[in-house]
Each structure stands twice: as C-alpha cells, then as structure tokens.
Coordinates of N, CA and C in Angstrom, one line a residue:
M53 N -0.1 30.4 37.1 CA 0.2 31.1 36.5 C -0.9 32.0 35.4
T54 N -0.3 33.3 35.3 CA -2.0 34.1 34.6 C -0.9 33.8 33.0
E55 N -1.5 34.4 31.9 CA -1.0 34.5 30.9 C 0.3 35.5 30.9
A56 N -0.4 36.5 31.4 CA 0.8 38.1 31.4 C 2.2 37.3 31.2
E57 N 2.1 36.0 32.8 CA 3.3 36.0 33.3 C 3.5 34.7 32.6
L58 N 3.0 34.1 32.0 CA 3.5 33.0 31.3 C 4.1 33.8 29.8
I59 N 3.8 34.5 29.4 CA 4.5 35.1 27.8 C 6.1 36.0 28.5
A60 N 5.8 36.5 29.7 CA 7.4 37.3 30.1 C 8.2 36.1 30.7
G61 N 7.5 35.0 31.0 CA 8.5 33.7 31.7 C 9.2 33.3 30.7
I62 N 8.3 33.0 29.2 CA 8.6 32.5 28.0 C 10.1 33.8 27.2
K63 N 10.0 34.9 27.5 CA 10.4 35.9 27.0 C 11.4 35.4 27.7
E64 N 11.8 35.3 28.8 CA 13.0 35.1 29.6 C 13.4 33.8 30.0
R65 N 13.2 33.1 28.6 CA 13.9 31.4 28.6 C 13.6 30.7 29.8
Q66 N 12.8 31.0 31.0 CA 12.8 30.2 32.1 C 12.3 28.9 31.9
R67 N 12.5 27.8 32.3 CA 12.4 27.1 32.2 C 10.9 26.3 32.5
P68 N 10.8 26.5 34.1 CA 9.4 26.8 34.4 C 8.2 27.3 33.4
A69 N 8.1 27.8 33.0 CA 7.4 28.7 31.9 C 7.1 28.1 30.5
F70 N 8.4 27.3 30.1 CA 7.9 26.7 28.8 C 7.7 24.9 29.3
Q71 N 7.7 24.4 30.4 CA 7.0 23.5 31.0 C 5.4 23.7 31.5
I72 N 5.0 24.7 31.8 CA 3.9 25.2 31.9 C 3.4 25.2 30.7
L73 N 3.5 26.0 29.4 CA 3.7 26.3 27.9 C 2.6 25.1 27.6
V74 N 3.3 24.2 27.9 CA 3.6 22.7 27.5 C 2.7 22.0 27.7
D75 N 2.6 22.0 29.4 CA 1.5 20.8 29.8 C 0.1 21.9 29.6
R76 N -0.3 23.1 29.6 CA -0.9 23.7 28.9 C -1.8 23.6 27.9
Y77 N -0.9 23.9 26.6 CA -1.4 23.8 25.5 C -1.3 22.6 24.5
R78 N -0.4 21.5 25.3 CA 0.2 20.2 24.5 C -1.1 19.2 23.9
D79 N -1.7 18.9 24.4 CA -3.0 18.4 24.3 C -3.8 19.1 23.0
Q80 N -4.1 20.2 23.2 CA -5.1 21.1 22.4 C -4.4 20.8 21.0
V81 N -3.0 21.2 20.7 CA -2.1 21.6 19.5 C -1.9 20.1 19.2
I82 N -1.9 19.2 19.9 CA -1.7 17.6 19.0 C -3.3 17.6 18.5
K83 N -4.2 17.7 19.1 CA -5.9 17.6 19.1 C -5.3 18.0 17.6
T84 N -5.7 19.7 17.1 CA -5.8 20.3 16.2 C -4.8 19.9 14.9
A85 N -3.6 19.8 15.2 CA -2.8 18.8 14.4 C -3.2 17.6 13.6
F86 N -3.4 17.1 14.4 CA -4.3 15.4 14.2 C -5.1 15.4 12.6
Y87 N -6.2 16.5 13.5 CA -7.6 16.9 12.6 C -7.0 17.5 11.2
F88 N -6.0 17.9 10.9 CA -5.5 18.2 9.9 C -4.9 17.1 8.5
L89 N -4.0 16.4 10.3 CA -3.0 15.7 9.4 C -3.3 14.0 9.2
G90 N -4.4 13.7 10.5 CA -5.3 12.2 10.1 C -3.9 11.7 10.3
D91 N -2.7 12.0 11.1 CA -1.4 10.7 11.7 C -1.3 11.1 13.0
M92 N -1.7 10.6 13.8 CA -0.7 10.7 15.5 C 0.8 11.0 15.3
A93 N 1.3 10.2 14.8 CA 2.7 10.0 14.9 C 3.0 11.8 14.4
D94 N 2.4 12.1 13.1 CA 2.7 12.9 12.4 C 2.3 14.4 13.5
A95 N 1.3 14.3 14.4 CA 0.5 15.5 15.1 C 1.7 15.5 15.6
E96 N 1.8 14.7 16.6 CA 2.7 14.6 17.9 C 4.4 15.1 16.9
D97 N 5.0 14.8 16.4 CA 6.0 15.4 16.1 C 5.9 16.6 15.6
L98 N 4.7 17.1 14.9 CA 4.4 18.6 14.2 C 4.5 19.5 15.8
S99 N 4.0 19.1 16.6 CA 3.7 19.4 18.0 C 4.7 20.2 18.6
Q100 N 6.4 19.5 18.4 CA 7.3 20.0 18.9 C 7.6 21.1 18.5
E101 N 7.4 20.9 16.6 CA 8.2 22.0 15.9 C 7.0 23.3 16.3
I102 N 5.3 22.7 16.6 CA 5.1 24.5 17.0 C 5.5 25.0 18.3
F103 N 5.9 24.1 19.2 CA 6.4 24.4 20.8 C 7.9 25.5 20.2
I104 N 8.6 24.9 19.8 CA 9.4 25.8 19.2 C 9.8 27.2 18.9
E105 N 8.6 26.9 18.0 CA 7.9 28.4 17.2 C 7.5 28.7 18.1
I106 N 6.5 28.6 19.3 CA 6.1 29.7 20.0 C 7.1 30.0 20.9
I107 N 8.4 29.2 21.1 CA 9.8 29.8 21.7 C 10.4 31.1 21.1
Q108 N 10.4 30.7 20.3 CA 11.3 31.3 18.8 C 10.6 32.9 18.7
S109 N 9.2 33.0 18.7 CA 8.6 33.6 18.3 C 7.2 34.7 19.1
I110 N 8.3 34.1 20.4 CA 7.2 35.0 21.5 C 7.5 36.4 21.0
Y111 N 8.0 37.2 21.2 CA 8.4 38.5 21.0 C 7.9 39.1 19.7
D112 N 7.3 38.2 18.6 CA 6.4 39.3 17.7 C 5.1 39.1 18.1
F113 N 4.6 38.6 19.4 CA 3.4 37.6 19.4 C 3.4 39.2 19.9
R114 N 1.9 39.9 19.4 CA 1.5 41.8 19.6 C 0.5 41.5 20.8
Q115 N 0.0 40.5 21.6 CA -0.9 40.4 21.8 C -2.5 40.8 22.0
T116 N -2.7 41.0 20.8 CA -4.5 41.3 20.4 C -4.8 40.6 20.2
S117 N -4.5 39.2 21.0 CA -5.2 37.6 20.6 C -4.8 37.3 21.6
T118 N -5.7 36.2 22.6 CA -5.4 36.0 24.1 C -4.2 34.6 23.2
L119 N -3.2 34.1 23.9 CA -2.0 33.5 23.7 C -2.7 32.2 23.1
K120 N -3.5 31.4 23.7 CA -4.4 30.4 23.0 C -4.7 30.7 21.5
T121 N -5.8 31.6 21.3 CA -5.6 32.0 19.9 C -4.3 32.2 19.0
W122 N -3.4 32.9 19.4 CA -1.7 33.1 18.4 C -1.6 31.3 18.2
I123 N -1.8 30.8 19.5 CA -1.2 29.4 19.0 C -1.6 28.6 18.1
Y124 N -3.0 28.6 18.4 CA -4.0 27.8 17.5 C -3.4 28.4 16.0
R125 N -3.3 29.7 15.9 CA -3.0 30.0 14.4 C -1.8 29.3 14.2
I126 N -0.6 29.3 14.6 CA 0.3 28.8 14.5 C 0.6 27.1 14.0
T127 N -0.8 26.3 15.3 CA -0.7 25.3 15.0 C -1.8 24.7 13.9
V128 N -2.4 25.5 13.2 CA -3.1 25.5 12.1 C -2.2 25.9 10.7
N129 N -1.4 26.5 10.9 CA -0.4 27.1 9.2 C 0.2 26.4 9.5
K130 N 1.3 25.7 10.8 CA 1.9 24.6 10.3 C 1.6 23.2 10.1
A131 N 0.2 23.1 10.4 CA -0.3 21.6 10.1 C -0.6 21.8 8.3
L132 N -1.5 23.1 8.2 CA -1.9 23.1 6.2 C -0.8 23.0 6.3
N133 N 0.7 23.9 6.4 CA 1.9 23.1 5.5 C 2.5 21.8 5.0
M134 N 2.5 21.1 6.5 CA 2.8 19.6 6.3 C 2.1 19.4 5.2
V135 N 0.7 19.6 5.7 CA 0.0 19.0 4.4 C -0.1 18.5 2.9
K136 N 0.3 21.0 2.7 CA 1.1 20.7 1.4 C 2.2 20.3 1.1
Q137 N 3.4 19.9 2.0 CA 4.6 19.5 1.3 C 4.3 17.8 1.5
R138 N 3.1 17.1 1.6 CA 2.6 15.7 1.5 C 2.3 15.9 0.0
K139 N 1.2 16.5 -0.4 CA 1.1 16.4 -1.6 C 2.0 17.0 -2.9
R140 N 3.0 17.6 -2.4 CA 3.9 17.6 -3.2 C 4.9 16.5 -3.7
R141 N 5.2 15.8 -2.1 CA 5.5 14.7 -1.9 C 5.4 14.0 -3.2
G142 N 4.0 13.3 -3.0 CA 3.1 12.7 -3.4 C 3.1 12.2 -5.3
I143 N 3.5 13.8 -5.5 CA 3.0 14.0 -6.8 C 4.6 13.4 -7.2
F144 N 5.9 14.2 -6.7 CA 6.8 13.6 -7.0 C 7.0 11.8 -7.1
F145 N 7.0 11.6 -6.3 CA 6.7 10.3 -6.0 C 5.8 9.4 -7.2
R146 N 4.9 10.0 -7.7 CA 3.8 9.3 -8.8 C 5.2 10.0 -10.0
I147 N 5.1 10.7 -10.2 CA 6.6 11.0 -11.3 C 7.1 10.6 -11.7
G148 N 7.8 10.3 -10.4 CA 9.0 9.2 -10.5 C 8.9 7.8 -10.8
S149 N 7.8 7.8 -10.6 CA 7.2 6.3 -10.6 C 6.7 5.7 -12.1
L150 N 6.0 6.9 -12.7 CA 5.9 6.7 -14.0 C 7.1 6.1 -14.8
F151 N 8.5 7.2 -14.7 CA 9.5 7.0 -15.3 C 10.7 5.8 -15.0
H152 N 10.6 5.6 -13.9 CA 10.8 4.2 -13.4 C 10.2 2.8 -13.1
G153 N 9.0 2.8 -13.8 CA 8.2 2.0 -13.4 C 7.6 1.1 -12.8
D154 N 8.4 1.3 -11.3 CA 7.6 1.6 -10.2 C 6.4 1.7 -9.2
N155 N 5.8 0.4 -8.7 CA 4.6 1.1 -8.2 C 4.2 0.0 -7.0
P156 N 4.6 1.0 -6.2 CA 5.0 0.0 -4.9 C 3.1 -0.4 -4.1
L157 N 2.3 0.4 -4.8 CA 1.3 0.3 -4.0 C 0.0 -0.8 -4.9
N158 N 0.7 -1.3 -5.9 CA 0.1 -2.5 -6.5 C 1.7 -3.5 -6.6
T159 N 1.9 -3.7 -5.2 CA 2.9 -5.1 -5.1 C 1.8 -6.5 -5.4
Q160 N 0.5 -6.8 -5.2 CA 0.2 -7.8 -6.0 C -0.8 -7.8 -6.7
D161 N -0.7 -8.4 -7.2 CA -1.9 -8.3 -8.7 C -3.2 -9.0 -8.1
Y162 N -3.4 -9.9 -7.2 CA -4.6 -10.4 -7.0 C -4.7 -10.2 -5.3
A163 N -5.3 -9.7 -5.2 CA -5.6 -9.8 -3.4 C -6.4 -11.1 -3.2
E164 N -6.3 -11.1 -2.0 CA -7.7 -12.5 -1.8 C -8.9 -11.4 -1.2
P165 N -9.9 -12.1 -0.8 CA -11.1 -11.1 -1.0 C -10.9 -10.7 0.9
V166 N -11.3 -10.0 0.8 CA -11.8 -9.6 2.6 C -12.9 -9.7 3.3
I167 N -12.9 -10.1 4.3 CA -14.3 -10.3 4.7 C -15.1 -8.8 5.8
Q168 N -16.3 -8.0 5.2 CA -15.8 -7.1 5.5 C -16.8 -6.7 7.5
T169 N -15.8 -6.0 8.2 CA -16.8 -6.7 9.3 C -17.0 -4.8 10.1
D170 N -17.7 -4.4 10.5 CA -18.2 -3.3 11.2 C -16.8 -2.3 11.5
A171 N -16.2 -2.9 12.3 CA -15.0 -2.2 12.1 C -14.0 -2.0 11.2
V172 N -13.8 -2.6 10.0 CA -13.4 -2.2 8.7 C -14.1 -1.4 8.1
E173 N -16.1 -1.4 8.2 CA -16.7 -0.1 7.7 C -16.3 0.5 8.1
K174 N -16.1 0.7 9.5 CA -16.2 2.3 9.9 C -15.1 3.0 9.6
Q175 N -14.0 2.6 9.5 CA -12.7 2.9 9.6 C -12.7 3.3 7.5
E176 N -13.6 2.5 6.7 CA -14.2 3.1 5.5 C -14.7 4.4 5.9
T177 N -16.1 4.4 6.1 CA -16.5 5.2 6.6 C -16.2 6.7 6.5
R178 N -14.5 6.3 8.0 CA -14.0 7.7 8.7 C -12.7 8.2 7.5
T179 N -12.4 7.5 6.8 CA -11.1 7.6 5.4 C -11.9 8.6 4.5
M180 N -13.7 8.0 3.9 CA -14.4 8.9 3.3 C -14.4 9.9 3.5
I181 N -15.0 10.5 4.8 CA -15.5 11.8 5.5 C -14.2 12.5 5.7
Q182 N -13.3 11.9 6.0 CA -11.8 12.3 5.9 C -11.2 13.2 4.7
K183 N -11.5 12.2 3.6 CA -11.3 12.9 2.4 C -11.9 13.9 1.7
A184 N -13.5 13.7 2.4 CA -14.4 14.9 1.5 C -13.6 16.2 2.4
I185 N -13.6 16.1 3.4 CA -12.9 17.3 4.0 C -11.8 18.3 3.5
D186 N -11.3 17.1 3.5 CA -9.6 17.3 3.2 C -9.6 18.3 1.4
K187 N -10.8 17.9 0.6 CA -11.0 18.7 -0.8 C -11.7 19.7 -0.1
L188 N -12.4 20.1 1.1 CA -13.1 21.7 0.8 C -11.7 22.7 0.8
P189 N -12.5 23.8 0.5 CA -11.3 25.0 0.0 C -10.7 24.9 1.8
E190 N -9.6 26.0 1.6 CA -8.8 25.8 2.7 C -9.3 26.1 4.2
N191 N -10.2 27.9 3.8 CA -11.0 28.5 4.5 C -12.1 27.6 5.4
Q192 N -12.6 27.3 4.5 CA -13.7 26.4 5.0 C -13.2 25.2 6.1
R193 N -11.7 24.2 5.2 CA -11.7 23.3 6.2 C -11.1 23.6 7.2
I194 N -10.7 24.6 7.3 CA -10.0 25.3 8.5 C -10.8 25.8 9.5
A195 N -11.9 26.9 9.2 CA -13.3 26.6 10.4 C -13.7 25.3 10.6
F196 N -14.2 24.1 9.9 CA -14.8 23.5 10.0 C -14.3 22.2 11.0
V197 N -13.0 22.4 11.1 CA -12.1 21.3 11.6 C -12.3 22.5 13.1
L198 N -11.7 23.3 13.3 CA -11.8 23.6 15.0 C -13.1 23.7 15.2
S199 N -14.4 24.0 14.6 CA -15.6 23.7 14.9 C -16.1 22.5 15.6
R200 N -16.1 22.0 14.6 CA -16.6 20.0 14.7 C -15.7 19.7 15.6
F201 N -14.1 19.4 15.5 CA -13.5 18.9 16.3 C -12.5 19.1 17.2
D202 N -12.3 20.5 17.0 CA -11.8 21.0 18.7 C -13.0 22.0 19.2
D203 N -13.7 22.0 19.0 CA -15.2 22.6 19.7 C -15.2 23.7 19.8
Q204 N -14.4 24.6 19.4 CA -13.8 26.2 19.3 C -15.3 26.6 19.3
P205 N -15.8 27.7 19.6 CA -16.9 28.8 19.9 C -16.6 29.6 18.6
Y206 N -17.5 29.9 17.9 CA -17.9 30.8 16.3 C -16.5 32.2 16.5
K207 N -16.7 32.6 17.9 CA -15.6 34.1 17.7 C -14.5 33.9 18.3
E208 N -14.2 32.3 18.8 CA -12.3 32.2 19.0 C -12.3 31.5 17.5
I209 N -12.8 31.5 16.7 CA -12.1 30.5 15.1 C -11.9 31.9 14.7
A210 N -13.2 32.9 14.8 CA -12.9 34.4 14.2 C -11.4 35.3 14.5
G211 N -10.9 35.1 15.7 CA -9.9 34.9 16.6 C -8.6 34.3 15.6
I212 N -8.9 33.4 15.6 CA -7.9 32.3 15.3 C -7.2 32.5 13.8
M213 N -8.7 32.8 12.8 CA -8.5 33.0 11.1 C -8.4 34.2 11.0
N214 N -8.4 35.5 11.8 CA -8.6 37.1 11.6 C -9.9 37.0 10.9
I215 N -10.8 36.8 11.3 CA -11.7 37.3 10.3 C -13.3 37.2 11.0
S216 N -14.0 38.4 10.3 CA -15.4 38.6 11.4 C -16.0 37.2 11.5
L217 N -16.9 37.2 12.5 CA -17.9 36.2 13.0 C -18.8 35.6 12.0
P218 N -19.5 36.6 10.9 CA -20.1 36.3 10.0 C -19.7 35.6 8.8
A219 N -18.4 35.6 8.6 CA -17.6 34.7 7.8 C -17.0 33.7 8.1
V220 N -17.2 33.6 9.5 CA -17.0 31.9 10.0 C -18.0 31.7 10.2
E221 N -19.3 31.8 10.2 CA -20.6 31.2 10.7 C -20.7 30.7 8.7
S222 N -20.4 31.6 7.7 CA -20.3 31.7 6.1 C -19.7 30.5 5.9
L223 N -18.6 30.1 6.2 CA -17.4 29.3 5.9 C -17.9 27.9 6.6
I224 N -18.8 28.1 7.6 CA -19.0 26.4 8.4 C -20.5 26.1 7.8
F225 N -21.0 27.0 7.5 CA -22.2 26.6 6.5 C -21.8 26.5 4.8
R226 N -21.0 27.0 4.3 CA -20.7 26.7 2.9 C -19.6 25.0 3.4
A227 N -18.8 24.9 3.8 CA -18.2 23.6 4.4 C -19.5 22.6 4.6
R228 N -20.6 22.8 5.4 CA -21.1 21.2 5.6 C -21.6 21.1 4.5
Q229 N -22.2 22.2 3.4 CA -23.2 22.2 1.8 C -21.9 21.0 1.4
N230 N -20.8 21.6 0.7 CA -19.9 21.1 0.7 C -19.9 19.5 0.7
L231 N -19.7 19.0 2.3 CA -19.6 18.2 2.5 C -21.1 17.3 2.0
Q232 N -22.0 17.5 2.0 CA -23.3 16.9 2.1 C -22.8 16.5 0.5
K233 N -22.7 17.4 -0.1 CA -23.2 16.9 -1.4 C -21.9 16.4 -2.2
Q234 N -20.3 16.3 -1.9 CA -19.6 15.5 -1.3 C -19.9 13.7 -1.4
L235 N -20.3 14.3 -0.1 CA -20.4 12.2 0.9 C -22.2 11.8 0.6
V236 N -23.2 12.7 -0.8 CA -23.7 12.2 -0.8 C -24.0 11.2 -2.5
R237 N -22.4 11.4 -2.8 CA -21.5 10.5 -4.2 C -21.7 9.1 -3.6
S238 N -20.9 9.3 -2.1 CA -20.6 7.9 -1.4 C -21.5 7.2 -0.6
F239 N -23.2 8.2 -0.1 CA -23.8 7.3 0.2 C -25.1 7.9 0.2
P240 N -25.7 6.9 -1.2 CA -26.9 8.0 -2.4 C -28.1 8.2 -1.0
E241 N -28.1 7.0 -0.1 CA -29.5 6.5 0.6 C -29.5 7.5 1.2
Y242 N -29.0 8.6 1.6 CA -28.7 10.0 1.9 C -29.6 11.2 1.2
K243 N -29.5 11.0 0.0 CA -30.2 12.0 -1.2 C -31.2 12.7 -0.4
S244 N -31.9 12.1 -0.3 CA -33.4 12.4 0.4 C -33.6 13.2 1.3
N245 N -31.8 13.1 2.5 CA -32.1 14.3 3.4 C -31.8 15.2 2.9
L246 N -31.4 16.0 2.1 CA -31.0 17.1 1.7 C -31.6 18.1 1.2

C-alpha cells in the first residue's frame, strides 16, 4: 500500500489501513518514545496515544512532508510533553513530602554495601549518560536522539523538526559538545581527549 493509499484509507476509517499504519510505524514510534522517556512501558503506552492522535488528526496532515516525518513530529512532541508532566509531578511530590515529612526514597537508614559488577557499572554509566542527555536544551536533545538513537539522517531530522539542514548540524554539534562537558565531570579520565 502506498503512502497516499494509506492516508486515504485512514481518512475513510478503514480497519486494514489502521492495521497497516500500526504495523509499519509501531516499532519506530516506540523506539523514539523510549529514547525520550527511558521507560519501555511508558513508551508502549504512549505509542497507543500517538496512533490515536494520528488517526484523529489525519485530516490536519497537509502532506508538506512525508507521513513518516509527520508521525515522528507527533511522537517527539508527545514524548516531550510526557517528560514535562513527569517533571511537574516530581516537583509536586517533593513539595508534598516537605509538608508531610514523607520521604519514601530514603526508607532505609543504612543500606548494605553492594558489590559492583560489570552489569551494575554499565547500568550506572547508561544512567549518567541518559541524565546528561536529559539536561541538554530541548532542540539539541531532539536532534541528538533522532540522530544517535533513531539513526535518522540529518535531512529527515530537519523535516521532523521543521528547521534547516545547517541548523540540525549545528544542534547536533552543540549537543555533543555539551555532553562532553557534562560527562567529563563524571569521567575525568577522558578530559585529555577533549
């Protein structure tokens, strides 16, 4: 089924078109959402909302870009909105715990020592890198994630973000510089490589 036929099928509310849409784009939508959210369950839940949004707003799709680019745009926007909601909830939780004296994060006064294994160290490294990526300015983070984790070409990223190709190159360059600066604090042994 061509892209034009798929769009027409979705507009006509044809079940086979819905199934083709999901089959064709589900994995990429979940993958992209995961890189922004860092949680597979949340990414899968959000993918359902994204496909509902696509079906409901297909009439707004002006076809100035490819369907794939438009779907990426929706995915990135919804994932970023979820990240913002999480941050707001986290702030309210912390404020609430100040007033109620609850601090479920520190339920044990004394933790048992943990023997570091390679798997644990790798997970800690991944967590530090993810936190560094999360601290990037929003446009840098979007461009970097789409390039690095989704393997999108710069031209496609420009379409998704609705910016020029040189702007994408600049965002990714600045994102890499900012990540290096942040990660040198955690890994000082790499400072000489900068």
